[in-house]
XYZ file of C-alpha atoms in Angstrom:
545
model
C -0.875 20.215 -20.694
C -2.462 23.264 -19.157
C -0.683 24.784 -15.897
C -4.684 24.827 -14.390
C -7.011 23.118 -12.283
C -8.711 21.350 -15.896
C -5.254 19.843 -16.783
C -4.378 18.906 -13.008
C -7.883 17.347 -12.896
C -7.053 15.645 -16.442
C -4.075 14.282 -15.245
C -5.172 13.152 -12.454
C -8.363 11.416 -13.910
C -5.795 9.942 -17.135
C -3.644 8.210 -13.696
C -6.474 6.555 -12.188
C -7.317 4.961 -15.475
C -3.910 3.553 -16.083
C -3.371 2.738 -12.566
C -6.337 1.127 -11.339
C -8.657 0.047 -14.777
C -8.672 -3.878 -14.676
C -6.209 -4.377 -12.104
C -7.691 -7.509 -11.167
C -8.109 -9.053 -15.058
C -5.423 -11.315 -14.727
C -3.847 -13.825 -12.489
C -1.096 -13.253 -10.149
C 2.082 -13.106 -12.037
C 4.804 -16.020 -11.021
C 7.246 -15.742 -9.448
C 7.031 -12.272 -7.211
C 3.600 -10.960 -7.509
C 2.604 -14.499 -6.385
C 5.415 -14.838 -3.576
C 4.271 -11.912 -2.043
C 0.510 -12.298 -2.231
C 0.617 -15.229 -0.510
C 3.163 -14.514 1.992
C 0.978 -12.012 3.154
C -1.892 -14.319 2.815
C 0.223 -16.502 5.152
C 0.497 -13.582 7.462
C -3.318 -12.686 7.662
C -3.901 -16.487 8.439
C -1.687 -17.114 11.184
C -1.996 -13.312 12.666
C 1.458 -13.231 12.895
C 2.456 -9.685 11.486
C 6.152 -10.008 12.118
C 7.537 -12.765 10.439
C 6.599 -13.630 6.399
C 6.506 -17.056 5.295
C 6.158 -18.613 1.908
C 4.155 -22.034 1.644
C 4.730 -22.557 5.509
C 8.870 -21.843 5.183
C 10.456 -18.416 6.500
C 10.608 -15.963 3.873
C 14.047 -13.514 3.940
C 13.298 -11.723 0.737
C 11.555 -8.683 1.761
C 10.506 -6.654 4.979
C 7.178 -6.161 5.943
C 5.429 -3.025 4.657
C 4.024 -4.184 1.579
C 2.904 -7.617 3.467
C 0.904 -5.676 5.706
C -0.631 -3.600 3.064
C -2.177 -6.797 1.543
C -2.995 -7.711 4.472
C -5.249 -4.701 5.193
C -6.496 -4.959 1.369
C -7.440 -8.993 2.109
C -9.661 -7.743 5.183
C -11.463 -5.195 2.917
C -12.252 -6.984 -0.254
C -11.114 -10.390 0.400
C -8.318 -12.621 -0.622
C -8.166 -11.477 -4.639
C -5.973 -10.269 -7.383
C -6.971 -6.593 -6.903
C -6.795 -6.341 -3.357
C -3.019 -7.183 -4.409
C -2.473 -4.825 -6.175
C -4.456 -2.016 -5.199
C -1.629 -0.485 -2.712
C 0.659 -0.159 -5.407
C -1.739 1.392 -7.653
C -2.525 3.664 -4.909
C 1.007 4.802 -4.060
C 2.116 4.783 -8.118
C -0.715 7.495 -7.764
C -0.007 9.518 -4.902
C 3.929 9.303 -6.599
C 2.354 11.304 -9.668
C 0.982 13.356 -7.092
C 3.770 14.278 -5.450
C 5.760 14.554 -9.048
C 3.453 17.412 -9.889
C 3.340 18.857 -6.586
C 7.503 19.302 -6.748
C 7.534 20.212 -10.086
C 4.863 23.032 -9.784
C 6.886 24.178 -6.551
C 10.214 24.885 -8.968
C 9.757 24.769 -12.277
C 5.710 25.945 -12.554
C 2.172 25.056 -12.612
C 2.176 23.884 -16.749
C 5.556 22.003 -16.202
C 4.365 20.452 -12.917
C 1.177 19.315 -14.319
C 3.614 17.784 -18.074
C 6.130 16.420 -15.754
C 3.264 14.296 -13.660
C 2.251 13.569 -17.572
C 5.681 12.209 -18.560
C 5.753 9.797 -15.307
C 2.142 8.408 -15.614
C 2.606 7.199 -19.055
C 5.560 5.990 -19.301
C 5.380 2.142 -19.630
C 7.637 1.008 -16.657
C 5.680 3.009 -14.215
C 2.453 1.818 -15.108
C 3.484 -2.013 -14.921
C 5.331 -1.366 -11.424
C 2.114 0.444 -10.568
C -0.278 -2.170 -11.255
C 1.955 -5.338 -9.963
C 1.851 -6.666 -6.107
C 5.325 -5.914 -5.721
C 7.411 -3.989 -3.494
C 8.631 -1.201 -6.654
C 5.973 1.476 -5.968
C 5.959 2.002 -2.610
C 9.878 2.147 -2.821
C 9.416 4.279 -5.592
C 7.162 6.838 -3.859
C 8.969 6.793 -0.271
C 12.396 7.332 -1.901
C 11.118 10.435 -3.901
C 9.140 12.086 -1.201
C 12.467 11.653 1.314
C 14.412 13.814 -2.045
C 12.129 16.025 -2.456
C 10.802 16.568 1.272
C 14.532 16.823 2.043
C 15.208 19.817 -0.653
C 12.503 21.660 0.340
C 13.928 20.930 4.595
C 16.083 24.229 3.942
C 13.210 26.320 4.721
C 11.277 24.127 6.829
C 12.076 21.704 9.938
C 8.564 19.872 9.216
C 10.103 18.587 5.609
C 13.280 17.590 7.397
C 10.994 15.295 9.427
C 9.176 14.298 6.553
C 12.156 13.539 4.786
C 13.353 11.212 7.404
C 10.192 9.157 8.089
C 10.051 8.857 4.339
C 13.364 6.891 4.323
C 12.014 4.970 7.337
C 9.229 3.818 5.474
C 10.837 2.995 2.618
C 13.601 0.662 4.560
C 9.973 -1.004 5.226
C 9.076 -1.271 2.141
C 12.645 -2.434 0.373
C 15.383 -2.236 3.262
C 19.029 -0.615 3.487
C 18.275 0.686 -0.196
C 15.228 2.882 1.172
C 17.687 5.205 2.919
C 21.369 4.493 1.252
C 19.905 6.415 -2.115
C 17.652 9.065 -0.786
C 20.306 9.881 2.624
C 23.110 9.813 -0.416
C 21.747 12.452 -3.218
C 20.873 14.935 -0.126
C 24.229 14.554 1.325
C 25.838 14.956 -2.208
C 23.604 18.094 -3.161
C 24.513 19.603 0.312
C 27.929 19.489 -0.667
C 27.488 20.441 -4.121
C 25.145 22.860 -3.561
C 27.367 25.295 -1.679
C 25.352 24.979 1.602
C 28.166 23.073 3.320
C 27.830 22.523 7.025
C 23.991 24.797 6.943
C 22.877 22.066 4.971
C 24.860 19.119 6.478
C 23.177 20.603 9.908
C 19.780 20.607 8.588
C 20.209 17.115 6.910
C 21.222 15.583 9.874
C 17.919 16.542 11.854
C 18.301 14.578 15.348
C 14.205 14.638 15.810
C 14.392 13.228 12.054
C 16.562 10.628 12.956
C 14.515 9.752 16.063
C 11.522 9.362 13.909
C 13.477 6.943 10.947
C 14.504 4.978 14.080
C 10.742 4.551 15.339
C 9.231 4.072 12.351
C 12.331 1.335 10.884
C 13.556 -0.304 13.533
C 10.894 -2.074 15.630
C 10.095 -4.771 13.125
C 13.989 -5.317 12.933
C 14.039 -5.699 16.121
C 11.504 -7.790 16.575
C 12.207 -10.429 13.296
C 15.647 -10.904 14.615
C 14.386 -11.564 18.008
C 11.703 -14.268 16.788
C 13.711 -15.629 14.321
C 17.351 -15.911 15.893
C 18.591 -13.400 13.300
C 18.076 -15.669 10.563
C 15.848 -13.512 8.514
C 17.388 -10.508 8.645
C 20.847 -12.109 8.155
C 19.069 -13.868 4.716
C 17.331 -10.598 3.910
C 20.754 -8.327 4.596
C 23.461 -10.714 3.645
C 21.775 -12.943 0.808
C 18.855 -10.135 -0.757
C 20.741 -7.067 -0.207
C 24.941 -7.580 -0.119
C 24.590 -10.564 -2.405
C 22.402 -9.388 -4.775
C 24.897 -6.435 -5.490
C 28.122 -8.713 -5.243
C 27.060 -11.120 -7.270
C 24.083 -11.856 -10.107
C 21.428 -13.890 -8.097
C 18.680 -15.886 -10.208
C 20.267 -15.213 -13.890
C 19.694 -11.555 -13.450
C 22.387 -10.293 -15.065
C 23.276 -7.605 -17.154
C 26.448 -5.386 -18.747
C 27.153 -1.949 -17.165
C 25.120 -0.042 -19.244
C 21.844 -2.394 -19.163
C 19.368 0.482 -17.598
C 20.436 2.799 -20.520
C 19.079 0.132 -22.632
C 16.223 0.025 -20.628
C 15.463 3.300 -20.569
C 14.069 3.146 -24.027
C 11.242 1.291 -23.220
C 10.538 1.454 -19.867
C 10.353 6.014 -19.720
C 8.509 5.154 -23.206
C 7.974 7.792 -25.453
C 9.947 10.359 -23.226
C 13.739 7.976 -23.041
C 14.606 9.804 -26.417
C 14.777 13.213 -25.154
C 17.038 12.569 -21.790
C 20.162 13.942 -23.579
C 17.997 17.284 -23.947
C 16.299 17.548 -21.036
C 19.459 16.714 -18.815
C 21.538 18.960 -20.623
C 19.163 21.743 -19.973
C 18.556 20.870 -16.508
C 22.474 20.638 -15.979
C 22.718 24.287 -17.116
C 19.959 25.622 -14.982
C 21.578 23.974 -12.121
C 24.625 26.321 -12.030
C 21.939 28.654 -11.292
C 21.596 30.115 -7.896
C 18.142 29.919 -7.855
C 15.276 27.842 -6.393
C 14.521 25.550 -9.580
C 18.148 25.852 -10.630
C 19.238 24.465 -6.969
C 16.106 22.073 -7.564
C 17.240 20.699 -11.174
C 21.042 20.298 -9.798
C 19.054 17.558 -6.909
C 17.295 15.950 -9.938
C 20.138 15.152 -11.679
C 22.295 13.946 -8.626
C 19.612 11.775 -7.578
C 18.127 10.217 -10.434
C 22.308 9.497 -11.532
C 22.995 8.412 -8.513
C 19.889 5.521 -8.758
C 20.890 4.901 -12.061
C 25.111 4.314 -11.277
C 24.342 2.341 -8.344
C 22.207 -0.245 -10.051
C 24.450 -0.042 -12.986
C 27.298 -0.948 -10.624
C 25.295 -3.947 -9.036
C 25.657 -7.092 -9.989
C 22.277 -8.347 -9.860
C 19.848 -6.511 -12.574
C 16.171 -5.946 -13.081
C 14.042 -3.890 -15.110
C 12.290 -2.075 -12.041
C 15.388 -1.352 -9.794
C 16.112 2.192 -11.040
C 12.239 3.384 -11.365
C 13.295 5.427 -8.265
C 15.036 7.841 -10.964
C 11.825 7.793 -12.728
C 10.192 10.747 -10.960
C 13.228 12.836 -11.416
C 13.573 11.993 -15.150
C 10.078 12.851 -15.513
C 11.035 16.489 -13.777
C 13.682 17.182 -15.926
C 11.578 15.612 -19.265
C 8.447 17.890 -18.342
C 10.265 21.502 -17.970
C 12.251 20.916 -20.982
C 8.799 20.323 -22.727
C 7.547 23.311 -21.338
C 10.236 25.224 -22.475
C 9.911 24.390 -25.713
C 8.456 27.458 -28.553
C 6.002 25.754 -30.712
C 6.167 28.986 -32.918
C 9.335 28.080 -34.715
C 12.057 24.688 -35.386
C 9.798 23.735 -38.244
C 11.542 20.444 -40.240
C 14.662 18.935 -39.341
C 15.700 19.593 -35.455
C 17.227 17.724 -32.788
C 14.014 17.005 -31.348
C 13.127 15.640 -34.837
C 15.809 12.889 -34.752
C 14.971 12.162 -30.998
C 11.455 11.103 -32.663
C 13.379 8.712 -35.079
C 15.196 7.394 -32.462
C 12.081 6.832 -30.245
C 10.448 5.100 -33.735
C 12.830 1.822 -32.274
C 10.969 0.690 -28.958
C 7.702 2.356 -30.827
C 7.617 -0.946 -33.129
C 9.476 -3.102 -30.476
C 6.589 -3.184 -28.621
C 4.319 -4.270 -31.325
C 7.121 -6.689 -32.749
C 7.666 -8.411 -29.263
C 4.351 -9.388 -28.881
C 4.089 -10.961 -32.270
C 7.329 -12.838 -31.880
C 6.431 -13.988 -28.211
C 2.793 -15.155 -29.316
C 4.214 -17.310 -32.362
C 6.378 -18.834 -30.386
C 4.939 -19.973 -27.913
C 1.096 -19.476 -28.684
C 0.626 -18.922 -32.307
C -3.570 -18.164 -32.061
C -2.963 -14.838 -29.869
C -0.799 -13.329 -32.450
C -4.015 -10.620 -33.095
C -3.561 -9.771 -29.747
C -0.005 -8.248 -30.917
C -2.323 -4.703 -32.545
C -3.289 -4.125 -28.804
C 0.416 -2.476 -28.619
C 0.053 -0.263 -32.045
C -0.813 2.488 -29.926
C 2.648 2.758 -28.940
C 3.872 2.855 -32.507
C 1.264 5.660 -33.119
C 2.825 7.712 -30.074
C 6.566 7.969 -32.158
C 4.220 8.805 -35.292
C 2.345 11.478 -34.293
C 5.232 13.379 -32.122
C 7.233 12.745 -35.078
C 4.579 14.430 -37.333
C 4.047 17.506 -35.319
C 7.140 18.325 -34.457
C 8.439 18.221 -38.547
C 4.789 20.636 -38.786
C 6.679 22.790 -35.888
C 4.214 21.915 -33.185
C 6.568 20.024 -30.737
C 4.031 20.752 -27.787
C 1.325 19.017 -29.451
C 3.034 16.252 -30.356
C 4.549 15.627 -27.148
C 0.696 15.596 -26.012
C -0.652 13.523 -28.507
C 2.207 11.510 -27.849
C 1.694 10.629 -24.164
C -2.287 9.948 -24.789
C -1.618 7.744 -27.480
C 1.330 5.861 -25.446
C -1.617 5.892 -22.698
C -3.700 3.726 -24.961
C -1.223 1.585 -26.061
C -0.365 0.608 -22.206
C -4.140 0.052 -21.635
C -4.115 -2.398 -24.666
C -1.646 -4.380 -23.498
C -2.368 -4.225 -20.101
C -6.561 -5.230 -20.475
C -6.097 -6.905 -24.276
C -3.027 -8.829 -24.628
C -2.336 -9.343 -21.002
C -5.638 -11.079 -20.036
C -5.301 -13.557 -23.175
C -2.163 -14.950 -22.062
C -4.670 -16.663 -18.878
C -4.852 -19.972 -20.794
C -0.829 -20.301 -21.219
C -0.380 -20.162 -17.669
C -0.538 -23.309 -15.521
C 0.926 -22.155 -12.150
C -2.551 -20.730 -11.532
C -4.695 -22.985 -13.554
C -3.340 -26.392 -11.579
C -4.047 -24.188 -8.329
C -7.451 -23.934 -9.621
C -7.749 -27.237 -10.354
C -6.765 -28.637 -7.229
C -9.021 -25.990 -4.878
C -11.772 -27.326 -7.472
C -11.365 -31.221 -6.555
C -9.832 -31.207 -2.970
C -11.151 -31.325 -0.095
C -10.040 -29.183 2.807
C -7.855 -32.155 4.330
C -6.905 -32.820 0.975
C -3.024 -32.134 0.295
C -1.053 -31.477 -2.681
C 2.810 -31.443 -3.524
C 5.009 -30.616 -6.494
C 7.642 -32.801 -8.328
C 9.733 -30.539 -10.698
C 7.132 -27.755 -10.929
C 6.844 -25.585 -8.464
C 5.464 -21.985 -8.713
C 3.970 -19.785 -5.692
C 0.899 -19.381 -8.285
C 0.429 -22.576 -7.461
C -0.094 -22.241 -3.414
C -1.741 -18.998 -3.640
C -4.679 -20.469 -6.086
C -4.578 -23.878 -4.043
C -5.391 -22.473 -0.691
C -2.941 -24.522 0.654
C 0.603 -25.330 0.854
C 2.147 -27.173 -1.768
C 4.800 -30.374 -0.366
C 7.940 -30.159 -2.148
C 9.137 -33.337 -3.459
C 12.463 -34.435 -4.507
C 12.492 -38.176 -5.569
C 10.351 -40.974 -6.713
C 10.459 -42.375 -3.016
C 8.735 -39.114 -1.777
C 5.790 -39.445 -4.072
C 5.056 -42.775 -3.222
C 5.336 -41.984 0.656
C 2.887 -38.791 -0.488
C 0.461 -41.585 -2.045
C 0.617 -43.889 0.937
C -0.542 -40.827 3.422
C -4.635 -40.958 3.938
C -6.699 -38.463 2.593
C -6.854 -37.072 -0.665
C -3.840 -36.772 -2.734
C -2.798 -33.607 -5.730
C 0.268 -34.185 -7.588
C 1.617 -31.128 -10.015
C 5.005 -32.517 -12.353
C 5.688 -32.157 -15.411
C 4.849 -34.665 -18.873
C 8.895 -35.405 -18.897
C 8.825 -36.001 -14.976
C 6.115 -38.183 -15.607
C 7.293 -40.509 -18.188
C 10.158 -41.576 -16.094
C 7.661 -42.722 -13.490
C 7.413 -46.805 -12.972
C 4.312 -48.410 -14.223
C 3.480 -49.019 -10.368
C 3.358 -45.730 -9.677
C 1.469 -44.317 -13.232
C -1.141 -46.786 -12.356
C -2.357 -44.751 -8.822
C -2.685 -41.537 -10.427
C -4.971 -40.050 -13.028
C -4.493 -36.875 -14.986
C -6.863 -34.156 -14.090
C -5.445 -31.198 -16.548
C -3.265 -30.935 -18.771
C -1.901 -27.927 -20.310
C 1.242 -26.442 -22.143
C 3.016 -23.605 -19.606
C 3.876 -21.432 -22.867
C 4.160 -18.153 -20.116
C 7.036 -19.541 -18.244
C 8.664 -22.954 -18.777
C 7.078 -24.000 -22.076
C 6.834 -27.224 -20.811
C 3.535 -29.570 -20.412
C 2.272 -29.726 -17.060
C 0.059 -32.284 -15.351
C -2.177 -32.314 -12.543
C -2.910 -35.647 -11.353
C -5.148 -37.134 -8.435
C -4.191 -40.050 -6.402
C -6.944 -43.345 -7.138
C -7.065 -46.499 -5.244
C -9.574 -48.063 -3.078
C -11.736 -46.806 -0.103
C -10.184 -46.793 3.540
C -12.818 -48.698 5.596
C -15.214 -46.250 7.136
C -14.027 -43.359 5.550
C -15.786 -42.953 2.139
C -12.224 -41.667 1.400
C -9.805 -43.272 -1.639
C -6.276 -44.554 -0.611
C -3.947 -46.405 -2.684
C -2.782 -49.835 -2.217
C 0.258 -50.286 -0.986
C 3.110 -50.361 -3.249
C-alpha cells in the first residue's frame, strides 16, 4: 500500500466498509452482545447511569463506559442492533487510525499506511469491531495509553494522554485497562536504558490526577449505591476469579492464543516469527523506531503472557496485542525487495502454513451448517475468499512479488470477512430462538403482559421482549405464574415440557416452535397461558388448578 494520501484514503475507506457495512443485519448475539445491550437499555429506562442491571437484577460484570455509549447511540437512532454496535465500530476505526498514525511516526508513511492494512483485515478485529461488546474500546484505550506513553519522552501533553487513556479504559474493562498498558511502559523504561528519566516522566503526577478523575468517580459512586457489592462481584468474581480460576467453561492450555493467532490476525499470524525477529533486532537499535519496535514487542508479549497465564480464556482477550502485531507485521512487509527471493523462501512456507486456517474457515462453516442446519451448507462459499487470500500470496510470492501478494492477500481476506459477516452470518437468523421467542412474545403481549423462562433463559430473550423475563425454577412456580392476572408468556424447552402434568399442558398453547441449532440445539417453545375471561376485564385467566 502506497505511503500517500490515495492509500491512507484507501485504507481508510476499505475500514469503514468492514467496520460499519451491515452492522445491524443480524440479531444480537447471546450471551454478551445481548447482556450488554440491554443492560444499557435498562440504564436509559430507569435514568440511572451508575448502576447496570440485567433483566431488573444488579449486573457486576462490567463498568460503565460501554453502557453509556449505548445509551447515547439508543437516544440517536433508537433502541436497535446498530445503535449497539456502532461505538465499537467507531473506536475499531479510530484504533486503525491511531495504528497508522504510530506506525507512520517510526517506521514511515508506506509501513504506517500496511500496518493499519494488516490490523483492519485481520478476522478477529473485524468481529470485535462489529460486536456490542466491551473488546474495542479496550482495545483502542490500551493502545493509545502505549503509544501516547512512548511518544511522553518528548512531550508532557502525551504523558497526559497516556494516563487518561488508561483511565478510560479501566471504564471500559477495569483493573486490566491500566495493569497492561502502566506495565509495558514501566518495563520499556527499564529496558530501554532511560532508567529514572523515564520512570520520572512515566509517573506524571498531573497524569495521575487526570486517571483518578476520569476512573474513579463511578467507583466511587457504584460502591456507595450499591454497598460495595458490585464492585466486590466485578473485582473479586470478573477480574481475580476469572484469572484464578476458568469461569463459564472457558478454558484453555497455556499456549491457546498461539493457536488462536492463526485465525484470528488471519492471513498475517504466519509471518509473526519474521516480523518479530526483525523487529527484535531493530530494537537493539538506539534509534527512534528501533526504541519504538523494542515497546511493540514488550507490550504486545506482555498481553499475550498474561492471558496465557490466566485461567479463564477467550478468543478476544489478547486483541490488545493486535495493534502492535500489526506494527511489527506491516514494516517487515515494507521491508521486503520484491525484485528478488523468486521460488522457495521462508516467506514461501509461511504461505503454506497460512493455507491451514485459509480452508478452516471454509471447512468450519460446512461442518457447523450440517450439523446443525444442513440447508445453509451453500452459505459455507461465503468464506472462500479467505482460502483465495493463502492462494494468491502464495502465488506471488513463488513469482517473486511478495508485496503484491501480501496486497492481494489482505483485499481478498477483506472479502472473505464481508461474506461471512453479511452472507453466512445473517442466514443463521432462523436457528436462533433467544431472539425469535422475544419476538414472539412483544408480537402477542400486551404491555401488562408478563413472561418468564423455565430452563431457557437467554438475555436475547429480554432484550427482544421489551420486558423482563421471570426466572422460574420448579413446576410450582409456573403454576403460581399462571394463576397471576393478566396475560401470561412461557419460554421452556420440548424436554421441559413433556415432564409437565396434564393439568398444567392443558392451560397453555404453543405459539412457536423452533429448533435452537445456534446455541443449545435443543427445541424451544413459546407458549401462552388460555383459560377463561376474568369478569370485567376482557382479559383470559386460567382456572384454578
Amino acid at each position: 500500500m502506497r505511503g500517500g494520501a490515495v492509500g491512507y484514503t484507501t485504507l481508510l475507506a476499505l475500514t469503514v466498509i468492514l467496520l460499519f457495512t451491515g452492522l445491524g443485519s443480524t440479531s444480537l448475539w447471546d450471551i454478551d452482545e445481548t447482556s450488554n445491550a440491554q443492560s444499557a437499555e435498562e440504564m436509559l429506562l430507569s435514568g440511572d447511569w451508575v448502576v447496570p442491571t440485567l433483566n431488573g437484577e444488579l449486573r457486576t460484570d462490567k463498568p460503565p463506559l460501554h453502557y453509556w455509549l449505548m445509551m447515547a447511540s439508543y437516544k440517536v437512532f433508537g433502541v436497535r442492533e446498530f445503535s449497539a454496535r456502532l461505538f465499537a465500530a467507531i473506536f475499531g476505526f479510530l484504533t486503525v487510525v491511531l495504528t497508522v498514525w504510530a506506525g507512520r511516526k517510526t517506521f514511515g508513511a508506506a509501513a504506517g499506511n500496511l500496518s493499519g492494512l494488516c490490523l483492519a483485515v485481520s478476522f478477529l478485529f473485524t468481529v470485535s469491531s462489529r460486536a456490542a461488546t466491551t473488546d474495542a474500546f479496550l482495545l483502542f484505550f490500551t493502545n493509545l495509553a502505549v503509544f501516547a506513553g512512548f511518544f511522553a519522552e518528548r512531550s508532557r501533553a502525551m504523558s497526559i494522554l497516556s494516563w487518561a487513556a488508561m483511565g478510560f479504559a479501566v471504564l471500559a474493562k477495569g483493573p486490566v485497562g491500566i495493569v497492561l498498558p502502566f506495565g509495558a511502559l514501566f518495563i520499556y523504561a527499564l529496558m530501554s536504558g532511560r532508567g529514572a528519566r523515564g520512570l520520572r516522566r512515566l509517573l506524571d503526577l498531573r497524569g495521575i490526577l487526570v486517571f483518578l478523575c476520569i476512573a474513579a468517580p463511578w467507583y466511587y459512586l457504584a460502591a456507595s449505591r450499591t454497598g460495595g457489592s458490585l464492585i466486590e462481584g466485578f473485582i473479586l468474581k470478573h477480574n481475580v476469579g476469572r484469572f484464578l480460576n476458568p469461569m463459564e467453561s472457558h478454558r484453555g492450555p497455556l499456549f491457546y492464543y498461539l493457536l488462536i493467532l492463526l485465525p484470528g490476525f488471519f492471513p498475517w499470524a504466519a509471518f509473526l516469527p519474521q516480523a518479530v525477529s526483525r523487529t527484535f533486532r531493530m530494537g537493539r537499535g538506539s534509534g527512534r523506531k528501533d526504541s519504538f519496535g523494542l515497546l511493540l514487542i514488550i507490550w504486545s508479549g506482555l498481553v499475550i503472557l498474561f492471558f496465557s497465564v490466566a485461567r479463564t480464556k477467550l478468543p478476544t482477550y489478547i486483541l490488545p496485542a493486535f495493534p502492535a502485531l500489526a506494527l511489527m507485521t506491516g514494516a517487515y512487509i515494507q521491508s521486503l525487495d520484491s525484485r528478488h527471493d523468486r521460488g522457495v523462501t521462508g516467506r514461501t512456507w509461511s504461505w503454506i502454513v497460512n493455507l491451514i486456517p485459509a480452508a478452516l474457515f471454509p471447512a468450519a462453516l460446512v461442518v457447523g451448517f450440517t450439523m446443525r442446519a444442513p440447508g445453509l451448507v451453500p452459505y459455507a462459499l461465503a468464506a472462500l475468499p479467505m482460502t483465495a487470500a493463502a492462494v494468491a500470496g502464495l502465488l506471488f510470492n513463488l513469482r517473486g512479488q511478495p508485496i503484491k501478494g501480501f496486497r492481494w492477500a489482505a483485499f481478498a481476506a477483506a472479502a472473505g470477512a464481508m461474506g461471512i459477516h453479511l452472507l453466512a452470518a445473517p442466514a443463521l437468523e432462523p436457528y436462533r430462538m433467544g431472539p425469535e421467542v422475544g419476538r414472539g412474545i412483544a408480537r402477542a403481549a400486551g404491555p401488562s403482559d408478563a413472561a418468564a423462562e423455565w430452563g431457557y433463559f437467554r438475555p436475547s430473550i429480554v432484550f427482544y421482549a421489551h420486558r423482563p423475563v421471570e426466572r422460574i425454577r420448579s413446576e410450582d412456580g409456573i403454576e403460581a405464574f399462571l394463576r397471576r392476572p393478566g396475560g401470561r408468556f412461557l419460554v421452556t424447552t420440548e424436554g421441559k415440557y413433556r415432564t409437565l402434568p396434564g393439568g398444567l399442558k392443558d392451560r397453555l398453547k404453543v405459539l412457536e416452535k423452533g429448533v435452537d441449532a445456534v446455541d443449545s440445539n435443543k427445541i424451544i417453545l413459546l407458549l401462552e397461558r388460555t383459560g377463561a375471561s376474568l369478569p370485567g376485564t376482557g382479559r383470559e385467566e386460567a382456572a384454578p388448578l
